[in-house]
Amino acid sequence: MASILDLQSVGKTYQSGGRSLTVLDQVSFTLEEGATMAIVGPSGSGKTTLLGLAAGLDRASTGSVLLNGIALDKMSEDQRAAVRNQHVGFIFQNFQLLPTLTALENVMVPLELRGERNIKSRAQALLQKVGLADRGHHYPLQLSGGEQQRVSLARAFSNQPRILFADEPTGNLDAETSDRIIELIFDLNREAGTTLVLVTHDSELASRTGRILRIKGGRIVSDEATLNQALAG
Amino acid sequence: MKPAPPFSWLLQMAWRDSRRNRSRLLLFVSSIILGIAALVAIYSLRENMQAEVDRQAASLLGADLELRSNKAPETRILRLADSLGGQRSEERDFTSMVYFPKNGGSRLVQVRALEGNFPYYGELETEPAAASRSFRNGRNALVDQTLLLQFDAKPGDSVKVGNLTFRVAGSLLSAPGQTGIAASVAPIVYLPMQYLEATGLMQKGSRINYKYFFKLDKPLNTERFEKGIEPMLEKEGWSYDTVESQKEDTNRSLRDLTQFLALVSFIALLLGCIGVASAIQIYVREKIGAVAILRCLGAAGKEAFLIYLIQIIVIGFLGAIVGAVLGTVIQQFLPALLQDFLPVDLEPSISWKAILQGILVGTIISALFALLPLVSIRNVSPLNTLRASLQQDAGKRDPVRWLVYGLILLFVLGFSRLQLGSWNNALAFTLGIAVAFLALAGIAALLVRTIRRFFPQSLPFTGRQGLANLFRPNNQTTILIVVIGLGTAFICTLFSIQTILLNRVSRSAGEQQPNTVLFDIQPGQKEQLVALTQQQGLPVQGTVPIVTMRLERINNITGESLLKDSTLPQQSWIFSREYRVTFRDTLSDSEKISKGKWQGKAAAGAGAIPVSLEARFAERNKIELGDTLYFNVQGAPITTTVGSLRTVDWNRIQTNFLVLFPTGVLEAAPQFHVLLTRIPGKEVSARYQQAVVRQFPNVSIIDLGLVLSVLDKLLEKVGFVIRFMAGFSIVTGLVVLIASVLISRYQRMQESVLLRTLGASRKQIFYIIALEYFFLGALAALAGIALSLVASWLLAHYFFDTEFTPQLLPLLTVALAICGLTVLIGLFNSRTVVNRPPLEVLREEV
Ligand SMILES: Nc1ncnc2c1ncn2[C@@H]1O[C@H](COP(=O)(O)OP(=O)(O)O)[C@@H](O)[C@H]1O
Ligand SMILES: [Mg+2]
C-alpha cells in the first residue's frame, strides 16, 4: 500500500526571548493509507506540535513532510489550506465548532469551502450517523460537550478526508461520553477507510490503534505495531 | 487545487456569522452615525441653499443691474444710465447718526436715500408690509428692526436724521440680499431721496456711495456689456453687479460657509471611524478562534478576511443609512440656526443627492478604517485551534496595513479637496488632522506611560485597580483619549479664539485710551465741539484734520496701466479707493519710522512733497522710498515723493493713516476733523451723544463700547454655530465611549465576578469602575486642553498677531464636565456588572 504520510527528519524549533527551544528533533515515520496510529507521550513532549506539522497546520523547521505525496514544506499557507480542505479531517480536544453557526452549518462548512452545492442532505445524514439528526438547528452553546464533539466528528468526515487527525479527542469529556465518541470515531473510520492519527493520554484508546508512536522530549522513543495491526495485516 | 467557494457562500457565511453579533455590530457602527448625520445635514443644506439662491437670484440684487461708486456720477456715467433704458432707481448710502427724540437715543447707522421703485424683484420686507412702498410718499423712514428694539421705538415714532425729523413708517426686516448679521453690525435706515438735501448731510466730508438700479426691458447683452461698458466703468471708478454676478458672489460665500461646516462634520465622522476601528479590533480578536477553525477546514486567508469585510461593509452601509436619516431630520433645524448668516430664506427640504453622498462617504470610510484591524485576519494561523495562546503580531509589519493607512490618507485628502477646491488647502487640512490625531495619541501614550512609571502604590486597592485598568490588555485608553480629546480640543480652541478676539478689541480700550471717536466734524464746528466735550467733563484726547484724496499715479503706473498689465504687483483697489490723509509735524506714539527720514514741514510749490507711507501698505504694493505719488485732492493735483515708511500699531484705537503729510501743504484743502475722547460710562455716553447729535447732526460717533457689544454678539452667534457642529464631535466621542464600554463588558464581568467571588463588595467594584472612567475622562480632557492650548497659542501668535493668556476657569469647567459625563456613561453601562449576583451574570451570554 502507498504511504499517505511521510515525515523525514522533522524538527521544530521555537524562538522565544532570544533563545531557541527545540520541541521536535529528528522525527521520521511513514504511515500507510488506511492505517491507524496513536501518538502518546507525557504532556509537553511535542505531540500536538507533531500533529500540527503532519497536518500542515504549521511548517517544520527542518526535514520534510509529505501528505498524500504532496510536499507541504514548500507550500504557502493558503496552498496548505487547500490541501487540508481536500484531504484532511480534524478533531480537537476542545471541539472547535464555530460558535456562530448551527450544528448543521458547522458540518456543511468544509464542503461549502470547496464550492459544493446541495450538501444539506449529506450533512444531515452525517448528523444522523452521530445521533444528532434532530439537533441540527442548535448552536454549539446549546449542546453538551459530548454532543459538540459528535458534531465535530460529523464535520471531520463531511469532506470524506483521506486522513483524520485527532488531538486528544476525549480529553474534555467524561469516561462514558468518551467511550461513545471513541466508538463513533472507529466506526466512521472503518466505514470510510480513512487513515487515522490520534494523540492521546489514554493507553486503552491507544491500544485500539494499529500502531503506537511514543515520544518524549521531542524524540521518538518507540514505534511499535499493536495486536490490531497484526490482526489487520 | 480545490475550487474556490462561490462569492454567494462568502455572503452566506458573513450573514450566518453575524447572527449572534448583530446588536454588537450595530453598536460598533453607531459611532459613525452622528458624523454621517452632520455631513448629510450640511450637504442637504448646501443643495437646498443653492436651489434657493438660484430661485431667488433676481431678488438678491433686487434689479437686473446695479452700478455703484463712491464718486458722484459724471457725464459719461449719466449718459450710460440714460442709454440703458427700462426703469431706474437711484440710491445714496452713507453713515450718519440717527436720533430718537422720544427717549434721546442715538446711534451710528447706514443711511440709504432711495428714489424710484427699487427693489424690482423681491421686496424690502417691512412691518407693516405696506410701508415698504408707502414710505416713499412723504417724510418717512424705514428703520432696521433691531435698532427700533434697541431704542424701544415703533412705527409712528419720529427719528431725526441730520437736520430733519422723519416719521418711522415701518420697521425694516430685511433688504434684498442682506444677511441678518450684516444688519446687526450696521443697521439700515431708508429715506426718500427728495429729503436728502434738507437733512444737510450731503455737504459733509464723509464718504457717500452712489448707486443706480436698473430693471431692463430686454436682457443684458453680457458680451457687449463686458467688452464695451465694463472698461469705461472701471476707468470712471464705477463697479457693477448683475443678477448673475450677484448669484455667483452669494454662492461663493455660501460655499465658504458650508465648506467649513462640512469639514467640521467630516472630523466628527473621522472620530467615529476611529471608534469603529477600535471596536472592530476587539471583535477581530474574539473572532480569531473562529477564523483559525475555518483555516483548519481549508479556507484561504482571503476568504476568511472577505467574510468579515462583507459584514463590516454591510453594517457600515446600514449605519450610514441611519446617519443619513438622522441628518435629514437635523437639516430641518439648520435654517433656523443659520438664518442670520444667510441672504436667502430657506425652507427645509429633502435632498436625495446629499443622502446618497453621505451614505457613500460613510460606507467607504467606515470600511477603510475597519480594514485596519481586519487585515490581520488574513494572517490568523490555523495553529490557533491547537494552541489558543499564540500571539498575532505578524500583522504589525504587514505591508497591506500601510496600504490601508495610505488609502485612508488619500480618501481624507480627496474628500477635503472636493470640499476646499484646492490641493494646497486639502493637504493642509489633511496634515492638520493627522498632526492633531498623532499629537493626541502621543499625549495619551505619554500620560499612560507616566502613570505606569510613577504608579501610586500607596493608593487603596480600589484606586490602584481602577488606575491599572487603563493599561491592562485590550484597553481602549488611547483611542478614547484621542476621540474624546479631539472633541474637547475643539470646544476649548473655539472658546480661546473668542477670548482672543474680544481681548484684542477691549485691550485697545485700555484705561487711558480713547473709547469714542467723533468724525465728519466740519472745520467751523471744531472749536464748539471741543468746548462741548470739555463742558461735559470729558477729556479731548486729540483732534485730527482729515483730507480725502485719490491716488492717480505711482511713477508711471496708472489705474489703466494696472488694468492692462496684470503682472504689476499693485492691488487693484489702490487707485479706486479714497485716501483719508492727515498732516502733522510729529509722529504719534503708535508710529515708528522704519525706513527713510520723517520730515514734518514742507512748503507747497517747493517741489514734490515728502510723505510717509505705512510700511506694510508700501510693501504690499511694492512702493519704494523715492517713488513719486500723484494725488488728486478734490480737483487739485499734488505731487509727492515717498520720504519715509512707518510701522503703525493698528491695535490701538487711534486715528491711524496709510499716508501721512507734513504740515504746510494741506491746511487750505477741504477737510473735516476727528475728535477722540474717553467716556467713562454708558449713561454719560448716551447724554454726550445726545448733546452732540442735537447740536451737530452731521457729526458721526463711533462708540467702542457699542462696537464691542456688537462684536460680542456676533462672535456669540458664530460661536453657537461652531459649538453646535463641534457638539457632533463631542457626542461622537461619547458614543464611542459607550460602545467601547459595552464591548468590553464581558471581560469586565468576568473580572468583577472573580473579584466578588474573592469577597469584594458591590461598593468596591462600583468604585473601581467609577475611578477607571474618571481617570479616562480626566486624561482625555487634559489631552484635549493641552492640544487646544497649543493650537490657540499658535493661532494667537501667527494668525491674530497678539498675545494669548489662557482662561483657566472655563477650561477647567469643560474638563470637569467631560470627566463627569465619562464617569456617568461608564457607570450606567456597567450597572449590570455591579448590580447582579455573580452566578446570574455568569450564566448569561453576552
Ligand atoms: N509557540 C511556541 N513557542 C515556544 N514554545 C512552544 C510553542 N508552542 C509549543 N511550545 C512548547 O513546545 C513544547 C511541546 O508542546 P506541545 O506540542 O503542545 O506538547 P504536548 O501536546 O505533547 O503536550 C512545550 O514545551 C511547549 O511549551
Ligand atoms: Mg497537546
JSON list of C-alpha atoms in Angstrom, two decimals, chain A residues 23-114:
[
{"chain": "A", "resi": 23, "resn": "VAL", "atom": "CA", "xyz": [10.43, 20.96, 20.57]},
{"chain": "A", "resi": 24, "resn": "LEU", "atom": "CA", "xyz": [10.80, 18.24, 17.98]},
{"chain": "A", "resi": 25, "resn": "ASP", "atom": "CA", "xyz": [14.04, 16.68, 16.86]},
{"chain": "A", "resi": 26, "resn": "GLN", "atom": "CA", "xyz": [14.74, 14.24, 14.01]},
{"chain": "A", "resi": 27, "resn": "VAL", "atom": "CA", "xyz": [11.28, 12.72, 13.88]},
{"chain": "A", "resi": 28, "resn": "SER", "atom": "CA", "xyz": [10.78, 10.28, 10.99]},
{"chain": "A", "resi": 29, "resn": "PHE", "atom": "CA", "xyz": [8.00, 7.86, 10.22]},
{"chain": "A", "resi": 30, "resn": "THR", "atom": "CA", "xyz": [5.73, 6.82, 7.39]},
{"chain": "A", "resi": 31, "resn": "LEU", "atom": "CA", "xyz": [2.14, 5.79, 7.61]},
{"chain": "A", "resi": 32, "resn": "GLU", "atom": "CA", "xyz": [0.30, 3.54, 5.17]},
{"chain": "A", "resi": 33, "resn": "GLU", "atom": "CA", "xyz": [-3.02, 4.58, 3.74]},
{"chain": "A", "resi": 34, "resn": "GLY", "atom": "CA", "xyz": [-5.88, 3.27, 5.84]},
{"chain": "A", "resi": 35, "resn": "ALA", "atom": "CA", "xyz": [-3.70, 2.62, 8.89]},
{"chain": "A", "resi": 36, "resn": "THR", "atom": "CA", "xyz": [-4.43, 3.86, 12.41]},
{"chain": "A", "resi": 37, "resn": "MET", "atom": "CA", "xyz": [-1.80, 5.27, 14.72]},
{"chain": "A", "resi": 38, "resn": "ALA", "atom": "CA", "xyz": [-1.67, 6.74, 18.18]},
{"chain": "A", "resi": 39, "resn": "ILE", "atom": "CA", "xyz": [0.87, 9.30, 19.35]},
{"chain": "A", "resi": 40, "resn": "VAL", "atom": "CA", "xyz": [1.43, 9.05, 23.08]},
{"chain": "A", "resi": 41, "resn": "GLY", "atom": "CA", "xyz": [3.79, 10.73, 25.48]},
{"chain": "A", "resi": 42, "resn": "PRO", "atom": "CA", "xyz": [3.86, 12.95, 28.54]},
{"chain": "A", "resi": 43, "resn": "SER", "atom": "CA", "xyz": [2.45, 16.43, 28.48]},
{"chain": "A", "resi": 44, "resn": "GLY", "atom": "CA", "xyz": [4.78, 18.88, 26.78]},
{"chain": "A", "resi": 45, "resn": "SER", "atom": "CA", "xyz": [6.61, 16.21, 24.86]},
{"chain": "A", "resi": 46, "resn": "GLY", "atom": "CA", "xyz": [5.65, 17.64, 21.47]},
{"chain": "A", "resi": 47, "resn": "LYS", "atom": "CA", "xyz": [2.63, 15.55, 20.45]},
{"chain": "A", "resi": 48, "resn": "THR", "atom": "CA", "xyz": [0.44, 18.46, 19.42]},
{"chain": "A", "resi": 49, "resn": "THR", "atom": "CA", "xyz": [3.34, 20.05, 17.61]},
{"chain": "A", "resi": 50, "resn": "LEU", "atom": "CA", "xyz": [3.96, 16.87, 15.68]},
{"chain": "A", "resi": 51, "resn": "LEU", "atom": "CA", "xyz": [0.30, 16.52, 14.78]},
{"chain": "A", "resi": 52, "resn": "GLY", "atom": "CA", "xyz": [0.19, 20.12, 13.60]},
{"chain": "A", "resi": 53, "resn": "LEU", "atom": "CA", "xyz": [3.21, 19.62, 11.35]},
{"chain": "A", "resi": 54, "resn": "ALA", "atom": "CA", "xyz": [1.86, 16.38, 9.93]},
{"chain": "A", "resi": 55, "resn": "ALA", "atom": "CA", "xyz": [-1.49, 18.02, 9.16]},
{"chain": "A", "resi": 56, "resn": "GLY", "atom": "CA", "xyz": [0.07, 21.04, 7.56]},
{"chain": "A", "resi": 57, "resn": "LEU", "atom": "CA", "xyz": [-1.07, 23.50, 10.20]},
{"chain": "A", "resi": 58, "resn": "ASP", "atom": "CA", "xyz": [2.48, 24.70, 10.59]},
{"chain": "A", "resi": 59, "resn": "ARG", "atom": "CA", "xyz": [5.78, 24.44, 8.80]},
{"chain": "A", "resi": 60, "resn": "ALA", "atom": "CA", "xyz": [8.64, 22.27, 10.07]},
{"chain": "A", "resi": 61, "resn": "SER", "atom": "CA", "xyz": [11.95, 23.96, 10.88]},
{"chain": "A", "resi": 62, "resn": "THR", "atom": "CA", "xyz": [13.86, 21.09, 9.36]},
{"chain": "A", "resi": 63, "resn": "GLY", "atom": "CA", "xyz": [13.05, 17.94, 7.45]},
{"chain": "A", "resi": 64, "resn": "SER", "atom": "CA", "xyz": [10.17, 17.23, 5.12]},
{"chain": "A", "resi": 65, "resn": "VAL", "atom": "CA", "xyz": [6.52, 16.30, 5.39]},
{"chain": "A", "resi": 66, "resn": "LEU", "atom": "CA", "xyz": [4.72, 14.52, 2.53]},
{"chain": "A", "resi": 67, "resn": "LEU", "atom": "CA", "xyz": [0.97, 14.28, 2.84]},
{"chain": "A", "resi": 68, "resn": "ASN", "atom": "CA", "xyz": [-0.60, 12.06, 0.21]},
{"chain": "A", "resi": 69, "resn": "GLY", "atom": "CA", "xyz": [2.62, 12.56, -1.75]},
{"chain": "A", "resi": 70, "resn": "ILE", "atom": "CA", "xyz": [2.38, 16.37, -1.55]},
{"chain": "A", "resi": 71, "resn": "ALA", "atom": "CA", "xyz": [5.39, 18.18, -0.05]},
{"chain": "A", "resi": 72, "resn": "LEU", "atom": "CA", "xyz": [3.86, 20.55, 2.50]},
{"chain": "A", "resi": 73, "resn": "ASP", "atom": "CA", "xyz": [7.05, 22.42, 3.35]},
{"chain": "A", "resi": 74, "resn": "LYS", "atom": "CA", "xyz": [7.28, 24.23, 0.06]},
{"chain": "A", "resi": 75, "resn": "MET", "atom": "CA", "xyz": [3.71, 25.43, 0.09]},
{"chain": "A", "resi": 76, "resn": "SER", "atom": "CA", "xyz": [2.17, 28.70, 1.14]},
{"chain": "A", "resi": 77, "resn": "GLU", "atom": "CA", "xyz": [-0.33, 28.74, 3.97]},
{"chain": "A", "resi": 78, "resn": "ASP", "atom": "CA", "xyz": [-3.19, 29.11, 1.50]},
{"chain": "A", "resi": 79, "resn": "GLN", "atom": "CA", "xyz": [-1.98, 26.19, -0.58]},
{"chain": "A", "resi": 80, "resn": "ARG", "atom": "CA", "xyz": [-1.76, 24.07, 2.55]},
{"chain": "A", "resi": 81, "resn": "ALA", "atom": "CA", "xyz": [-5.28, 25.22, 3.46]},
{"chain": "A", "resi": 82, "resn": "ALA", "atom": "CA", "xyz": [-6.49, 23.86, 0.16]},
{"chain": "A", "resi": 83, "resn": "VAL", "atom": "CA", "xyz": [-4.72, 20.54, 0.85]},
{"chain": "A", "resi": 84, "resn": "ARG", "atom": "CA", "xyz": [-6.38, 20.35, 4.27]},
{"chain": "A", "resi": 85, "resn": "ASN", "atom": "CA", "xyz": [-9.74, 21.05, 2.80]},
{"chain": "A", "resi": 86, "resn": "GLN", "atom": "CA", "xyz": [-9.26, 18.35, 0.21]},
{"chain": "A", "resi": 87, "resn": "HIS", "atom": "CA", "xyz": [-7.65, 15.54, 2.19]},
{"chain": "A", "resi": 88, "resn": "VAL", "atom": "CA", "xyz": [-7.68, 16.17, 5.91]},
{"chain": "A", "resi": 89, "resn": "GLY", "atom": "CA", "xyz": [-10.21, 15.94, 8.72]},
{"chain": "A", "resi": 90, "resn": "PHE", "atom": "CA", "xyz": [-9.71, 17.29, 12.25]},
{"chain": "A", "resi": 91, "resn": "ILE", "atom": "CA", "xyz": [-10.99, 16.57, 15.72]},
{"chain": "A", "resi": 92, "resn": "PHE", "atom": "CA", "xyz": [-9.89, 18.73, 18.61]},
{"chain": "A", "resi": 93, "resn": "GLN", "atom": "CA", "xyz": [-9.80, 18.34, 22.34]},
{"chain": "A", "resi": 94, "resn": "ASN", "atom": "CA", "xyz": [-11.99, 21.43, 22.74]},
{"chain": "A", "resi": 95, "resn": "PHE", "atom": "CA", "xyz": [-14.22, 20.65, 19.78]},
{"chain": "A", "resi": 96, "resn": "GLN", "atom": "CA", "xyz": [-13.58, 23.93, 17.91]},
{"chain": "A", "resi": 97, "resn": "LEU", "atom": "CA", "xyz": [-17.01, 24.44, 16.49]},
{"chain": "A", "resi": 98, "resn": "LEU", "atom": "CA", "xyz": [-17.81, 27.84, 15.09]},
{"chain": "A", "resi": 99, "resn": "PRO", "atom": "CA", "xyz": [-19.98, 29.33, 17.83]},
{"chain": "A", "resi": 100, "resn": "THR", "atom": "CA", "xyz": [-22.00, 31.48, 15.47]},
{"chain": "A", "resi": 101, "resn": "LEU", "atom": "CA", "xyz": [-23.01, 28.59, 13.22]},
{"chain": "A", "resi": 102, "resn": "THR", "atom": "CA", "xyz": [-25.63, 25.94, 13.94]},
{"chain": "A", "resi": 103, "resn": "ALA", "atom": "CA", "xyz": [-24.60, 22.30, 14.22]},
{"chain": "A", "resi": 104, "resn": "LEU", "atom": "CA", "xyz": [-25.75, 21.58, 10.69]},
{"chain": "A", "resi": 105, "resn": "GLU", "atom": "CA", "xyz": [-23.98, 24.62, 9.28]},
{"chain": "A", "resi": 106, "resn": "ASN", "atom": "CA", "xyz": [-20.80, 23.61, 11.09]},
{"chain": "A", "resi": 107, "resn": "VAL", "atom": "CA", "xyz": [-20.91, 20.26, 9.35]},
{"chain": "A", "resi": 108, "resn": "MET", "atom": "CA", "xyz": [-21.51, 21.90, 5.98]},
{"chain": "A", "resi": 109, "resn": "VAL", "atom": "CA", "xyz": [-18.61, 24.35, 6.12]},
{"chain": "A", "resi": 110, "resn": "PRO", "atom": "CA", "xyz": [-15.81, 22.13, 4.67]},
{"chain": "A", "resi": 111, "resn": "LEU", "atom": "CA", "xyz": [-17.99, 21.19, 1.72]},
{"chain": "A", "resi": 112, "resn": "GLU", "atom": "CA", "xyz": [-19.09, 24.76, 1.21]},
{"chain": "A", "resi": 113, "resn": "LEU", "atom": "CA", "xyz": [-15.49, 25.86, 1.22]},
{"chain": "A", "resi": 114, "resn": "ARG", "atom": "CA", "xyz": [-14.98, 23.59, -1.78]}
]
